[in-house]
Amino acid sequence: MANNTYSFKIYAILVLCLMLISCQSDKNPNPSKSAASNQQAKPIVLKEAFKERYRVGTAMSLVQIMGEEPDTLSLVTSQFNSVTPENSMKWERIHPERNKYKFKASDTLVEFSNQNKLFLVGHTLVWHSQTPDWVFQQADGSPSDRKALLETMRLHIEAVAGRYDGKIQAWDVVNEALNEDGSLRSSKWHEIIGDDYLEHAFAMAAKASPHAKLYYNDYNLFKPEKRQGVIRLVKRLQSKGIPIHGVGLQAHYALDYPDLNEFEDSIKAFAALGIDVMITELDVSVLPFPDEENQGADVSLNLALQSKFDPYPNQLPESVELQLAQRYMEIFSVLNRNAKLIDRVTFWGVHDKQSWRNGWPMQGRHDYPLLFDRSLKQKAFVKALPQAGL
Ligand code: XIL
């Protein structure tokens, strides 16, 4: 019953929002321009609209960081108050070889975000993906043992997190360490160092960057078993006095995925641990998911393009845009209702063209998962999001 009332409220707000939009376009003397004027209706400023609730962030790609998309840069500074590098601080980019660091992009982003007073989240120090093979080998090419790998981890964290202490406000220290059942994922980190590798990573990050908030970040954290895995992890660190300040739920979602009640339960459960809760990589795919078994964000998925999985190559039909609007309203109802528990909501990209969902889990598709379209226009439904669920 409560759920029905709730869906009705969302639906009512949505209808109201669409009526408002069409009223605006009715004022347009040229009806053929009404669709365009929908797009031109004054956008809301996300960071203002949500300022009393949570930060609103976006991931920035390398070309954006390097200033090669000036329009996107002004959108970032006008709309968002937090940024995360989409790839530029990952191990393979910033530390591609044992004795070679590449700090150009990260230095540029640090300067940009400090100048514009954006809350910068470093992403990420320890992950099984986008990490070069040499990390798990000794200098002579033989496989690393526990001691050698811990030393490699320490040098990396000191060099990267240490370089930016006081300039990067938070780090995703460890990314995706858990299996779907909440147990520790069997990565090279786990295999070589053992169960306590996360504890070492967090302790090293705290030492290298004492001013940064330190987070654990993962996908599918709405799942009850995975949620329990995070709770065990956080409690273990807390009981050992190792700092952990928050948990990030990635949130690579779709029109019918996941169950938002479970999402809400996880937000509440993580907040009850006395730590920050963030939504760190929000996007909502409108495309059919080609591998039902593996929905989530397993970056190793790479399926061959089939046109039946790319149904909207030119533009998104209005009926599907309405479904996207409805889904975003449902997600923001959860976020707005729990605003006191949430520190930040970050979208995984500024606009649809940039989104990694065009290339994952299948390359070459056309997805529409973000709040700004391919020409950087704010989507019409966005203005209703601040009221969702209230
Ligand atoms: C993705 C990037 O968006 C892509 O450009 C890259 O090719 C692969 O990684 N979970 C994470 C992010 O924590 O770092 C991933 O980003 C998406 C899934």
mmCIF file of C-alpha atoms and ligand atoms in Angstrom:
data_model
loop_
_atom_site.group_PDB
_atom_site.id
_atom_site.type_symbol
_atom_site.label_atom_id
_atom_site.label_comp_id
_atom_site.label_asym_id
_atom_site.label_seq_id
_atom_site.Cartn_x
_atom_site.Cartn_y
_atom_site.Cartn_z
ATOM 1 C CA MET A 1 0.000 0.000 0.000
ATOM 2 C CA ALA A 2 2.738 2.441 1.042
ATOM 3 C CA ASN A 3 4.530 1.584 -2.172
ATOM 4 C CA ASN A 4 1.424 2.306 -4.248
ATOM 5 C CA THR A 5 0.928 5.703 -2.665
ATOM 6 C CA TYR A 6 4.566 6.363 -3.251
ATOM 7 C CA SER A 7 4.473 5.378 -6.952
ATOM 8 C CA PHE A 8 1.397 7.523 -7.355
ATOM 9 C CA LYS A 9 3.236 10.517 -5.902
ATOM 10 C CA ILE A 10 6.138 9.993 -8.285
ATOM 11 C CA TYR A 11 3.760 9.656 -11.194
ATOM 12 C CA ALA A 12 1.873 12.812 -10.172
ATOM 13 C CA ILE A 13 5.092 14.837 -9.975
ATOM 14 C CA LEU A 14 6.163 13.519 -13.324
ATOM 15 C CA VAL A 15 2.881 14.433 -14.981
ATOM 16 C CA LEU A 16 3.060 17.878 -13.399
ATOM 17 C CA CYS A 17 6.564 18.334 -14.670
ATOM 18 C CA LEU A 18 5.622 17.283 -18.199
ATOM 19 C CA MET A 19 2.584 19.611 -18.101
ATOM 20 C CA LEU A 20 4.821 22.474 -17.025
ATOM 21 C CA ILE A 21 7.196 21.737 -19.847
ATOM 22 C CA SER A 22 4.426 21.548 -22.429
ATOM 23 C CA CYS A 23 2.887 24.820 -21.085
ATOM 24 C CA GLN A 24 6.228 26.471 -21.686
ATOM 25 C CA SER A 25 6.336 25.156 -25.212
ATOM 26 C CA ASP A 26 2.691 26.244 -25.795
ATOM 27 C CA LYS A 27 3.876 29.797 -25.351
ATOM 28 C CA ASN A 28 6.141 29.274 -28.316
ATOM 29 C CA PRO A 29 4.477 30.914 -31.339
ATOM 30 C CA ASN A 30 5.982 28.316 -33.627
ATOM 31 C CA PRO A 31 4.596 24.897 -32.684
ATOM 32 C CA SER A 32 7.104 23.070 -34.822
ATOM 33 C CA LYS A 33 9.742 24.345 -32.431
ATOM 34 C CA SER A 34 8.040 22.960 -29.349
ATOM 35 C CA ALA A 35 10.332 19.952 -29.017
ATOM 36 C CA ALA A 36 13.371 22.170 -29.239
ATOM 37 C CA SER A 37 11.952 24.589 -26.693
ATOM 38 C CA ASN A 38 11.499 21.696 -24.259
ATOM 39 C CA GLN A 39 15.209 21.324 -24.482
ATOM 40 C CA GLN A 40 15.748 25.042 -24.095
ATOM 41 C CA ALA A 41 13.592 25.446 -20.966
ATOM 42 C CA LYS A 42 15.826 26.977 -18.311
ATOM 43 C CA PRO A 43 17.957 24.248 -16.753
ATOM 44 C CA ILE A 44 18.166 23.920 -12.994
ATOM 45 C CA VAL A 45 21.531 24.211 -11.265
ATOM 46 C CA LEU A 46 22.086 20.819 -9.675
ATOM 47 C CA LYS A 47 24.536 21.912 -6.984
ATOM 48 C CA GLU A 48 22.134 24.664 -5.901
ATOM 49 C CA ALA A 49 19.012 22.530 -6.038
ATOM 50 C CA PHE A 50 20.555 19.869 -3.778
ATOM 51 C CA LYS A 51 22.842 22.074 -1.705
ATOM 52 C CA GLU A 52 21.086 21.469 1.613
ATOM 53 C CA ARG A 53 21.048 17.696 1.005
ATOM 54 C CA TYR A 54 24.171 16.287 -0.626
ATOM 55 C CA ARG A 55 26.998 17.157 -2.962
ATOM 56 C CA VAL A 56 26.370 16.480 -6.628
ATOM 57 C CA GLY A 57 29.375 15.220 -8.549
ATOM 58 C CA THR A 58 30.457 13.979 -11.936
ATOM 59 C CA ALA A 59 33.234 11.839 -13.354
ATOM 60 C CA MET A 60 35.569 13.628 -15.767
ATOM 61 C CA SER A 61 37.258 11.927 -18.706
ATOM 62 C CA LEU A 62 40.843 12.598 -19.749
ATOM 63 C CA VAL A 63 39.883 14.893 -22.648
ATOM 64 C CA GLN A 64 37.655 16.892 -20.332
ATOM 65 C CA ILE A 65 40.393 17.195 -17.708
ATOM 66 C CA MET A 66 42.849 18.361 -20.344
ATOM 67 C CA GLY A 67 40.438 21.116 -21.378
ATOM 68 C CA GLU A 68 39.677 19.716 -24.815
ATOM 69 C CA GLU A 69 35.907 20.046 -24.282
ATOM 70 C CA PRO A 70 35.592 23.645 -23.028
ATOM 71 C CA ASP A 71 31.772 23.548 -23.023
ATOM 72 C CA THR A 72 31.836 20.517 -20.764
ATOM 73 C CA LEU A 73 34.249 22.252 -18.402
ATOM 74 C CA SER A 74 31.851 25.150 -17.917
ATOM 75 C CA LEU A 75 29.012 22.707 -17.398
ATOM 76 C CA VAL A 76 31.054 20.977 -14.704
ATOM 77 C CA THR A 77 31.816 24.168 -12.821
ATOM 78 C CA SER A 78 28.308 25.567 -13.163
ATOM 79 C CA GLN A 79 26.393 22.386 -12.251
ATOM 80 C CA PHE A 80 28.524 20.232 -9.964
ATOM 81 C CA ASN A 81 30.455 20.685 -6.724
ATOM 82 C CA SER A 82 32.429 17.454 -6.778
ATOM 83 C CA VAL A 83 34.498 15.614 -9.384
ATOM 84 C CA THR A 84 36.097 12.191 -9.758
ATOM 85 C CA PRO A 85 38.577 11.295 -12.517
ATOM 86 C CA GLU A 86 36.960 8.590 -14.652
ATOM 87 C CA ASN A 87 40.310 6.926 -15.416
ATOM 88 C CA SER A 88 43.208 9.332 -14.901
ATOM 89 C CA MET A 89 44.210 8.266 -11.396
ATOM 90 C CA LYS A 90 43.886 4.535 -11.939
ATOM 91 C CA TRP A 91 47.101 2.590 -11.475
ATOM 92 C CA GLU A 92 47.687 1.842 -15.197
ATOM 93 C CA ARG A 93 47.405 5.537 -16.030
ATOM 94 C CA ILE A 94 49.275 7.169 -13.181
ATOM 95 C CA HIS A 95 51.950 4.512 -12.515
ATOM 96 C CA PRO A 96 52.302 2.485 -15.715
ATOM 97 C CA GLU A 97 55.798 1.197 -14.989
ATOM 98 C CA ARG A 98 57.654 0.494 -11.753
ATOM 99 C CA ASN A 99 59.770 3.617 -11.939
ATOM 100 C CA LYS A 100 57.483 5.774 -14.038
ATOM 101 C CA TYR A 101 54.664 7.962 -12.767
ATOM 102 C CA LYS A 102 52.493 10.084 -15.069
ATOM 103 C CA PHE A 103 51.008 12.939 -13.092
ATOM 104 C CA LYS A 104 50.101 15.367 -15.882
ATOM 105 C CA ALA A 105 46.378 14.658 -15.973
ATOM 106 C CA SER A 106 45.991 14.286 -12.217
ATOM 107 C CA ASP A 107 47.969 17.485 -11.518
ATOM 108 C CA THR A 108 45.719 19.310 -14.004
ATOM 109 C CA LEU A 109 42.582 17.966 -12.359
ATOM 110 C CA VAL A 110 43.826 18.823 -8.862
ATOM 111 C CA GLU A 111 44.506 22.386 -9.957
ATOM 112 C CA PHE A 112 41.134 22.670 -11.722
ATOM 113 C CA SER A 113 39.170 21.341 -8.790
ATOM 114 C CA ASN A 114 41.071 23.370 -6.185
ATOM 115 C CA GLN A 115 40.611 26.572 -8.199
ATOM 116 C CA ASN A 116 36.903 25.924 -8.568
ATOM 117 C CA LYS A 117 36.436 24.653 -5.008
ATOM 118 C CA LEU A 118 35.213 21.260 -6.149
ATOM 119 C CA PHE A 119 35.323 18.316 -3.737
ATOM 120 C CA LEU A 120 37.800 16.023 -5.486
ATOM 121 C CA VAL A 121 37.611 12.272 -5.046
ATOM 122 C CA GLY A 122 40.698 10.288 -6.043
ATOM 123 C CA HIS A 123 39.762 7.053 -7.800
ATOM 124 C CA THR A 124 41.268 4.589 -7.019
ATOM 125 C CA LEU A 125 44.356 3.296 -5.174
ATOM 126 C CA VAL A 126 43.886 -0.486 -5.006
ATOM 127 C CA TRP A 127 41.779 -2.398 -7.551
ATOM 128 C CA HIS A 128 42.100 -5.656 -9.460
ATOM 129 C CA SER A 129 41.255 -3.949 -12.757
ATOM 130 C CA GLN A 130 43.208 -1.378 -14.807
ATOM 131 C CA THR A 131 46.315 -2.378 -12.860
ATOM 132 C CA PRO A 132 49.414 -3.392 -14.835
ATOM 133 C CA ASP A 133 50.889 -6.902 -14.498
ATOM 134 C CA TRP A 134 54.237 -5.609 -13.238
ATOM 135 C CA VAL A 135 52.541 -4.622 -9.962
ATOM 136 C CA PHE A 136 52.314 -8.300 -9.047
ATOM 137 C CA GLN A 137 55.872 -9.116 -10.109
ATOM 138 C CA GLN A 138 59.245 -8.418 -8.584
ATOM 139 C CA ALA A 139 61.815 -6.316 -10.460
ATOM 140 C CA ASP A 140 63.338 -9.500 -11.982
ATOM 141 C CA GLY A 141 59.948 -10.579 -13.372
ATOM 142 C CA SER A 142 59.304 -13.333 -10.809
ATOM 143 C CA PRO A 143 55.929 -13.311 -9.038
ATOM 144 C CA SER A 144 55.718 -11.067 -5.983
ATOM 145 C CA ASP A 145 55.353 -12.518 -2.531
ATOM 146 C CA ARG A 146 53.357 -10.869 0.267
ATOM 147 C CA LYS A 147 56.241 -8.695 1.425
ATOM 148 C CA ALA A 148 57.120 -7.464 -2.068
ATOM 149 C CA LEU A 149 53.527 -6.670 -3.005
ATOM 150 C CA LEU A 150 52.906 -4.806 0.249
ATOM 151 C CA GLU A 151 56.004 -2.755 -0.502
ATOM 152 C CA THR A 152 54.751 -1.984 -4.041
ATOM 153 C CA MET A 153 51.393 -0.966 -2.572
ATOM 154 C CA ARG A 154 53.079 1.271 0.003
ATOM 155 C CA LEU A 155 55.297 3.008 -2.556
ATOM 156 C CA HIS A 156 52.316 3.633 -4.843
ATOM 157 C CA ILE A 157 50.048 4.973 -2.115
ATOM 158 C CA GLU A 158 52.809 7.187 -0.712
ATOM 159 C CA ALA A 159 53.663 8.569 -4.148
ATOM 160 C CA VAL A 160 50.090 9.163 -5.309
ATOM 161 C CA ALA A 161 47.977 9.864 -2.211
ATOM 162 C CA GLY A 162 50.988 11.509 -0.527
ATOM 163 C CA ARG A 163 51.544 13.882 -3.454
ATOM 164 C CA TYR A 164 48.042 15.285 -3.128
ATOM 165 C CA ASP A 165 47.517 15.340 0.630
ATOM 166 C CA GLY A 166 45.437 18.407 1.451
ATOM 167 C CA LYS A 167 44.511 18.830 -2.226
ATOM 168 C CA ILE A 168 42.396 15.743 -2.825
ATOM 169 C CA GLN A 169 39.573 15.654 -0.326
ATOM 170 C CA ALA A 170 38.812 11.925 -0.447
ATOM 171 C CA TRP A 171 40.073 8.648 -1.895
ATOM 172 C CA ASP A 172 38.338 5.509 -3.061
ATOM 173 C CA VAL A 173 41.110 3.566 -1.359
ATOM 174 C CA VAL A 174 39.956 0.094 -2.388
ATOM 175 C CA ASN A 175 37.594 -0.616 -5.259
ATOM 176 C CA GLU A 176 35.509 -3.766 -5.763
ATOM 177 C CA ALA A 177 37.116 -6.168 -3.275
ATOM 178 C CA LEU A 178 33.983 -8.267 -2.752
ATOM 179 C CA ASN A 179 32.213 -11.091 -4.552
ATOM 180 C CA GLU A 180 28.441 -10.988 -4.998
ATOM 181 C CA ASP A 181 28.020 -13.190 -1.909
ATOM 182 C CA GLY A 182 29.986 -10.758 0.243
ATOM 183 C CA SER A 183 33.159 -12.845 0.479
ATOM 184 C CA LEU A 184 36.526 -11.409 -0.528
ATOM 185 C CA ARG A 185 37.095 -11.493 -4.283
ATOM 186 C CA SER A 186 40.008 -13.685 -5.326
ATOM 187 C CA SER A 187 42.214 -11.080 -6.973
ATOM 188 C CA LYS A 188 45.997 -10.986 -7.142
ATOM 189 C CA TRP A 189 45.903 -8.643 -4.164
ATOM 190 C CA HIS A 190 44.034 -11.187 -2.118
ATOM 191 C CA GLU A 191 45.934 -14.183 -3.456
ATOM 192 C CA ILE A 192 49.381 -12.760 -2.733
ATOM 193 C CA ILE A 193 48.855 -10.661 0.405
ATOM 194 C CA GLY A 194 45.924 -12.429 2.050
ATOM 195 C CA ASP A 195 42.717 -11.330 3.782
ATOM 196 C CA ASP A 196 44.311 -8.304 5.419
ATOM 197 C CA TYR A 197 45.316 -6.490 2.215
ATOM 198 C CA LEU A 198 42.487 -3.968 2.621
ATOM 199 C CA GLU A 199 43.567 -3.173 6.140
ATOM 200 C CA HIS A 200 47.068 -2.436 4.895
ATOM 201 C CA ALA A 201 45.729 -0.290 2.035
ATOM 202 C CA PHE A 202 43.605 1.848 4.350
ATOM 203 C CA ALA A 203 46.376 2.178 6.950
ATOM 204 C CA MET A 204 48.869 3.224 4.253
ATOM 205 C CA ALA A 205 46.401 5.731 2.768
ATOM 206 C CA ALA A 206 45.762 7.237 6.217
ATOM 207 C CA LYS A 207 49.496 7.672 6.713
ATOM 208 C CA ALA A 208 50.157 9.090 3.242
ATOM 209 C CA SER A 209 47.189 11.446 3.164
ATOM 210 C CA PRO A 210 46.027 12.182 6.712
ATOM 211 C CA HIS A 211 43.713 14.977 5.517
ATOM 212 C CA ALA A 212 41.712 12.849 3.071
ATOM 213 C CA LYS A 213 38.540 10.936 3.750
ATOM 214 C CA LEU A 214 39.020 7.265 2.965
ATOM 215 C CA TYR A 215 36.316 5.211 1.276
ATOM 216 C CA TYR A 216 35.511 1.679 0.202
ATOM 217 C CA ASN A 217 33.746 1.615 -3.201
ATOM 218 C CA ASP A 218 31.905 -1.214 -4.976
ATOM 219 C CA TYR A 219 29.012 -2.177 -7.279
ATOM 220 C CA ASN A 220 25.836 -4.143 -6.547
ATOM 221 C CA LEU A 221 25.959 -3.105 -2.906
ATOM 222 C CA PHE A 222 22.163 -3.187 -2.844
ATOM 223 C CA LYS A 223 22.417 -7.010 -2.699
ATOM 224 C CA PRO A 224 21.818 -8.147 0.890
ATOM 225 C CA GLU A 225 24.774 -10.586 0.931
ATOM 226 C CA LYS A 226 27.177 -8.062 -0.536
ATOM 227 C CA ARG A 227 25.827 -5.451 1.886
ATOM 228 C CA GLN A 228 26.717 -7.790 4.761
ATOM 229 C CA GLY A 229 30.200 -8.231 3.298
ATOM 230 C CA VAL A 230 30.727 -4.456 3.409
ATOM 231 C CA ILE A 231 29.424 -4.273 6.960
ATOM 232 C CA ARG A 232 31.875 -6.995 8.050
ATOM 233 C CA LEU A 233 34.691 -5.184 6.281
ATOM 234 C CA VAL A 234 33.951 -1.793 7.824
ATOM 235 C CA LYS A 235 33.526 -3.288 11.295
ATOM 236 C CA ARG A 236 36.809 -5.147 11.006
ATOM 237 C CA LEU A 237 38.660 -1.943 10.115
ATOM 238 C CA GLN A 238 36.861 -0.005 12.835
ATOM 239 C CA SER A 239 37.664 -2.633 15.467
ATOM 240 C CA LYS A 240 41.349 -2.407 14.560
ATOM 241 C CA GLY A 241 41.354 1.380 14.730
ATOM 242 C CA ILE A 242 42.125 1.715 10.991
ATOM 243 C CA PRO A 243 40.381 4.758 9.531
ATOM 244 C CA ILE A 244 37.550 4.225 7.059
ATOM 245 C CA HIS A 245 35.257 7.199 6.552
ATOM 246 C CA GLY A 246 32.723 6.022 4.053
ATOM 247 C CA VAL A 247 31.251 3.564 1.604
ATOM 248 C CA GLY A 248 30.462 4.332 -2.030
ATOM 249 C CA LEU A 249 27.668 2.543 -3.879
ATOM 250 C CA GLN A 250 28.563 2.719 -7.568
ATOM 251 C CA ALA A 251 24.969 2.527 -8.892
ATOM 252 C CA HIS A 252 25.308 1.518 -12.546
ATOM 253 C CA TYR A 253 21.598 0.937 -12.908
ATOM 254 C CA ALA A 254 18.908 0.370 -15.547
ATOM 255 C CA LEU A 255 15.185 0.952 -16.076
ATOM 256 C CA ASP A 256 14.303 -2.207 -14.159
ATOM 257 C CA TYR A 257 17.447 -2.835 -12.164
ATOM 258 C CA PRO A 258 17.944 -3.053 -9.225
ATOM 259 C CA ASP A 259 15.229 -3.340 -6.579
ATOM 260 C CA LEU A 260 15.294 0.150 -5.068
ATOM 261 C CA ASN A 261 14.002 -1.070 -1.701
ATOM 262 C CA GLU A 262 17.202 -3.069 -1.376
ATOM 263 C CA PHE A 263 19.209 -0.029 -2.457
ATOM 264 C CA GLU A 264 17.544 2.011 0.272
ATOM 265 C CA ASP A 265 18.165 -0.721 2.870
ATOM 266 C CA SER A 266 21.879 -0.647 2.051
ATOM 267 C CA ILE A 267 22.067 3.145 2.382
ATOM 268 C CA LYS A 268 20.501 2.883 5.831
ATOM 269 C CA ALA A 269 22.659 -0.052 6.900
ATOM 270 C CA PHE A 270 25.910 1.681 5.887
ATOM 271 C CA ALA A 271 24.896 4.948 7.541
ATOM 272 C CA ALA A 272 24.207 3.002 10.750
ATOM 273 C CA LEU A 273 27.939 2.180 10.861
ATOM 274 C CA GLY A 274 28.564 5.865 11.552
ATOM 275 C CA ILE A 275 30.297 6.523 8.244
ATOM 276 C CA ASP A 276 29.589 8.607 5.123
ATOM 277 C CA VAL A 277 27.460 7.067 2.401
ATOM 278 C CA MET A 278 27.928 8.107 -1.207
ATOM 279 C CA ILE A 279 26.376 7.188 -4.508
ATOM 280 C CA THR A 280 29.536 7.305 -6.563
ATOM 281 C CA GLU A 281 28.914 6.269 -10.174
ATOM 282 C CA LEU A 282 25.252 6.790 -10.948
ATOM 283 C CA ASP A 283 23.951 6.119 -14.451
ATOM 284 C CA VAL A 284 20.727 4.539 -15.713
ATOM 285 C CA SER A 285 20.993 2.549 -18.916
ATOM 286 C CA VAL A 286 17.909 2.452 -21.149
ATOM 287 C CA LEU A 287 19.301 -0.412 -23.247
ATOM 288 C CA PRO A 288 18.537 -4.112 -22.874
ATOM 289 C CA PHE A 289 21.240 -5.757 -20.788
ATOM 290 C CA PRO A 290 22.791 -8.446 -23.007
ATOM 291 C CA ASP A 291 24.014 -10.696 -20.194
ATOM 292 C CA GLU A 292 21.296 -11.065 -17.555
ATOM 293 C CA GLU A 293 23.504 -13.172 -15.309
ATOM 294 C CA ASN A 294 26.126 -10.497 -14.905
ATOM 295 C CA GLN A 295 24.303 -7.242 -14.420
ATOM 296 C CA GLY A 296 26.350 -4.959 -12.174
ATOM 297 C CA ALA A 297 29.592 -3.394 -13.303
ATOM 298 C CA ASP A 298 32.056 -6.188 -13.966
ATOM 299 C CA VAL A 299 34.369 -4.220 -16.245
ATOM 300 C CA SER A 300 35.794 -7.389 -17.798
ATOM 301 C CA LEU A 301 32.543 -7.985 -19.726
ATOM 302 C CA ASN A 302 33.048 -7.143 -23.397
ATOM 303 C CA LEU A 303 30.385 -8.593 -25.674
ATOM 304 C CA ALA A 304 30.277 -8.366 -29.465
ATOM 305 C CA LEU A 305 27.912 -5.701 -30.817
ATOM 306 C CA GLN A 306 24.516 -6.944 -31.969
ATOM 307 C CA SER A 307 22.079 -4.380 -33.334
ATOM 308 C CA LYS A 308 19.137 -5.829 -31.404
ATOM 309 C CA PHE A 309 20.908 -4.625 -28.264
ATOM 310 C CA ASP A 310 21.342 -1.128 -29.747
ATOM 311 C CA PRO A 311 17.712 -0.159 -30.438
ATOM 312 C CA TYR A 312 18.052 3.668 -30.377
ATOM 313 C CA PRO A 313 21.109 4.534 -32.505
ATOM 314 C CA ASN A 314 19.755 7.940 -33.589
ATOM 315 C CA GLN A 315 17.624 9.266 -30.777
ATOM 316 C CA LEU A 316 15.726 8.158 -27.728
ATOM 317 C CA PRO A 317 11.981 7.726 -28.383
ATOM 318 C CA GLU A 318 9.824 9.921 -26.132
ATOM 319 C CA SER A 319 8.187 6.870 -24.561
ATOM 320 C CA VAL A 320 11.572 5.589 -23.390
ATOM 321 C CA GLU A 321 12.646 9.038 -22.208
ATOM 322 C CA LEU A 322 9.512 8.996 -20.062
ATOM 323 C CA GLN A 323 10.573 5.662 -18.573
ATOM 324 C CA LEU A 324 14.017 7.090 -17.892
ATOM 325 C CA ALA A 325 12.386 10.096 -16.211
ATOM 326 C CA GLN A 326 10.209 7.843 -14.079
ATOM 327 C CA ARG A 327 13.209 5.721 -13.069
ATOM 328 C CA TYR A 328 15.280 8.758 -12.118
ATOM 329 C CA MET A 329 12.314 10.037 -10.098
ATOM 330 C CA GLU A 330 12.186 6.734 -8.218
ATOM 331 C CA ILE A 331 15.930 6.793 -7.550
ATOM 332 C CA PHE A 332 15.848 10.407 -6.371
ATOM 333 C CA SER A 333 12.852 9.664 -4.160
ATOM 334 C CA VAL A 334 15.102 7.251 -2.281
ATOM 335 C CA LEU A 335 17.974 9.738 -2.242
ATOM 336 C CA ASN A 336 15.888 12.723 -1.165
ATOM 337 C CA ARG A 337 14.101 10.757 1.548
ATOM 338 C CA ASN A 338 17.456 9.655 2.931
ATOM 339 C CA ALA A 339 19.306 12.891 2.253
ATOM 340 C CA LYS A 340 20.483 13.155 5.863
ATOM 341 C CA LEU A 341 22.370 9.879 5.432
ATOM 342 C CA ILE A 342 23.946 10.725 2.077
ATOM 343 C CA ASP A 343 27.054 12.822 1.607
ATOM 344 C CA ARG A 344 27.335 12.876 -2.187
ATOM 345 C CA VAL A 345 25.679 11.706 -5.386
ATOM 346 C CA THR A 346 28.115 11.463 -8.301
ATOM 347 C CA PHE A 347 27.128 10.683 -11.897
ATOM 348 C CA TRP A 348 29.514 8.562 -13.929
ATOM 349 C CA GLY A 349 30.069 11.158 -16.620
ATOM 350 C CA VAL A 350 28.802 14.602 -17.552
ATOM 351 C CA HIS A 351 26.816 13.799 -20.699
ATOM 352 C CA ASP A 352 25.483 10.819 -22.650
ATOM 353 C CA LYS A 353 28.193 10.895 -25.309
ATOM 354 C CA GLN A 354 30.919 10.429 -22.704
ATOM 355 C CA SER A 355 29.179 7.623 -20.847
ATOM 356 C CA TRP A 356 31.029 4.336 -20.509
ATOM 357 C CA ARG A 357 27.607 2.654 -20.910
ATOM 358 C CA ASN A 358 27.963 3.204 -24.700
ATOM 359 C CA GLY A 359 30.868 0.769 -24.540
ATOM 360 C CA TRP A 360 30.005 -1.541 -21.653
ATOM 361 C CA PRO A 361 29.041 -4.363 -21.510
ATOM 362 C CA MET A 362 28.916 -4.183 -25.304
ATOM 363 C CA GLN A 363 31.008 -1.839 -27.449
ATOM 364 C CA GLY A 364 29.544 0.645 -29.923
ATOM 365 C CA ARG A 365 26.014 1.161 -28.577
ATOM 366 C CA HIS A 366 24.037 4.384 -28.032
ATOM 367 C CA ASP A 367 22.877 4.801 -24.472
ATOM 368 C CA TYR A 368 21.179 7.728 -22.716
ATOM 369 C CA PRO A 369 21.990 7.199 -19.038
ATOM 370 C CA LEU A 370 22.870 10.675 -17.712
ATOM 371 C CA LEU A 371 21.171 14.021 -17.030
ATOM 372 C CA PHE A 372 22.734 15.884 -19.973
ATOM 373 C CA ASP A 373 22.275 14.708 -23.559
ATOM 374 C CA ARG A 374 24.799 14.457 -26.382
ATOM 375 C CA SER A 375 24.600 18.184 -27.087
ATOM 376 C CA LEU A 376 25.036 19.018 -23.367
ATOM 377 C CA LYS A 377 21.373 19.997 -22.898
ATOM 378 C CA GLN A 378 19.873 19.203 -19.550
ATOM 379 C CA LYS A 379 17.062 16.667 -20.005
ATOM 380 C CA ALA A 380 13.556 17.999 -19.425
ATOM 381 C CA PHE A 381 12.780 15.755 -16.446
ATOM 382 C CA VAL A 382 15.784 16.897 -14.408
ATOM 383 C CA LYS A 383 13.936 19.893 -12.976
ATOM 384 C CA ALA A 384 11.552 17.527 -11.180
ATOM 385 C CA LEU A 385 14.299 15.553 -9.402
ATOM 386 C CA PRO A 386 14.722 17.889 -6.408
ATOM 387 C CA GLN A 387 11.043 17.356 -5.526
ATOM 388 C CA ALA A 388 11.073 13.590 -6.011
ATOM 389 C CA GLY A 389 9.727 11.723 -3.008
ATOM 390 C CA LEU A 390 9.053 14.860 -0.962
HETATM 391 C C1 XIL B 1 35.191 2.642 -16.224
HETATM 392 C C2 XIL B 1 35.431 3.864 -17.114
HETATM 393 O O1 XIL B 1 34.269 4.649 -17.147
HETATM 394 C C3 XIL B 1 35.812 3.413 -18.498
HETATM 395 O O2 XIL B 1 36.188 4.533 -19.306
HETATM 396 C C4 XIL B 1 36.966 2.397 -18.451
HETATM 397 O O3 XIL B 1 37.217 1.909 -19.738
HETATM 398 C C5 XIL B 1 36.632 1.248 -17.522
HETATM 399 O O4 XIL B 1 36.297 1.753 -16.237
HETATM 400 N N1 XIL B 1 33.470 0.767 -11.833
HETATM 401 C C6 XIL B 1 34.447 1.685 -11.526
HETATM 402 C C7 XIL B 1 34.914 2.621 -12.571
HETATM 403 O O5 XIL B 1 34.836 1.807 -10.355
HETATM 404 O O6 XIL B 1 36.267 2.939 -12.426
HETATM 405 C C8 XIL B 1 34.653 2.066 -13.970
HETATM 406 O O7 XIL B 1 35.001 3.084 -14.900
HETATM 407 C C9 XIL B 1 33.224 1.641 -14.113
HETATM 408 C C10 XIL B 1 32.898 0.540 -13.128
#
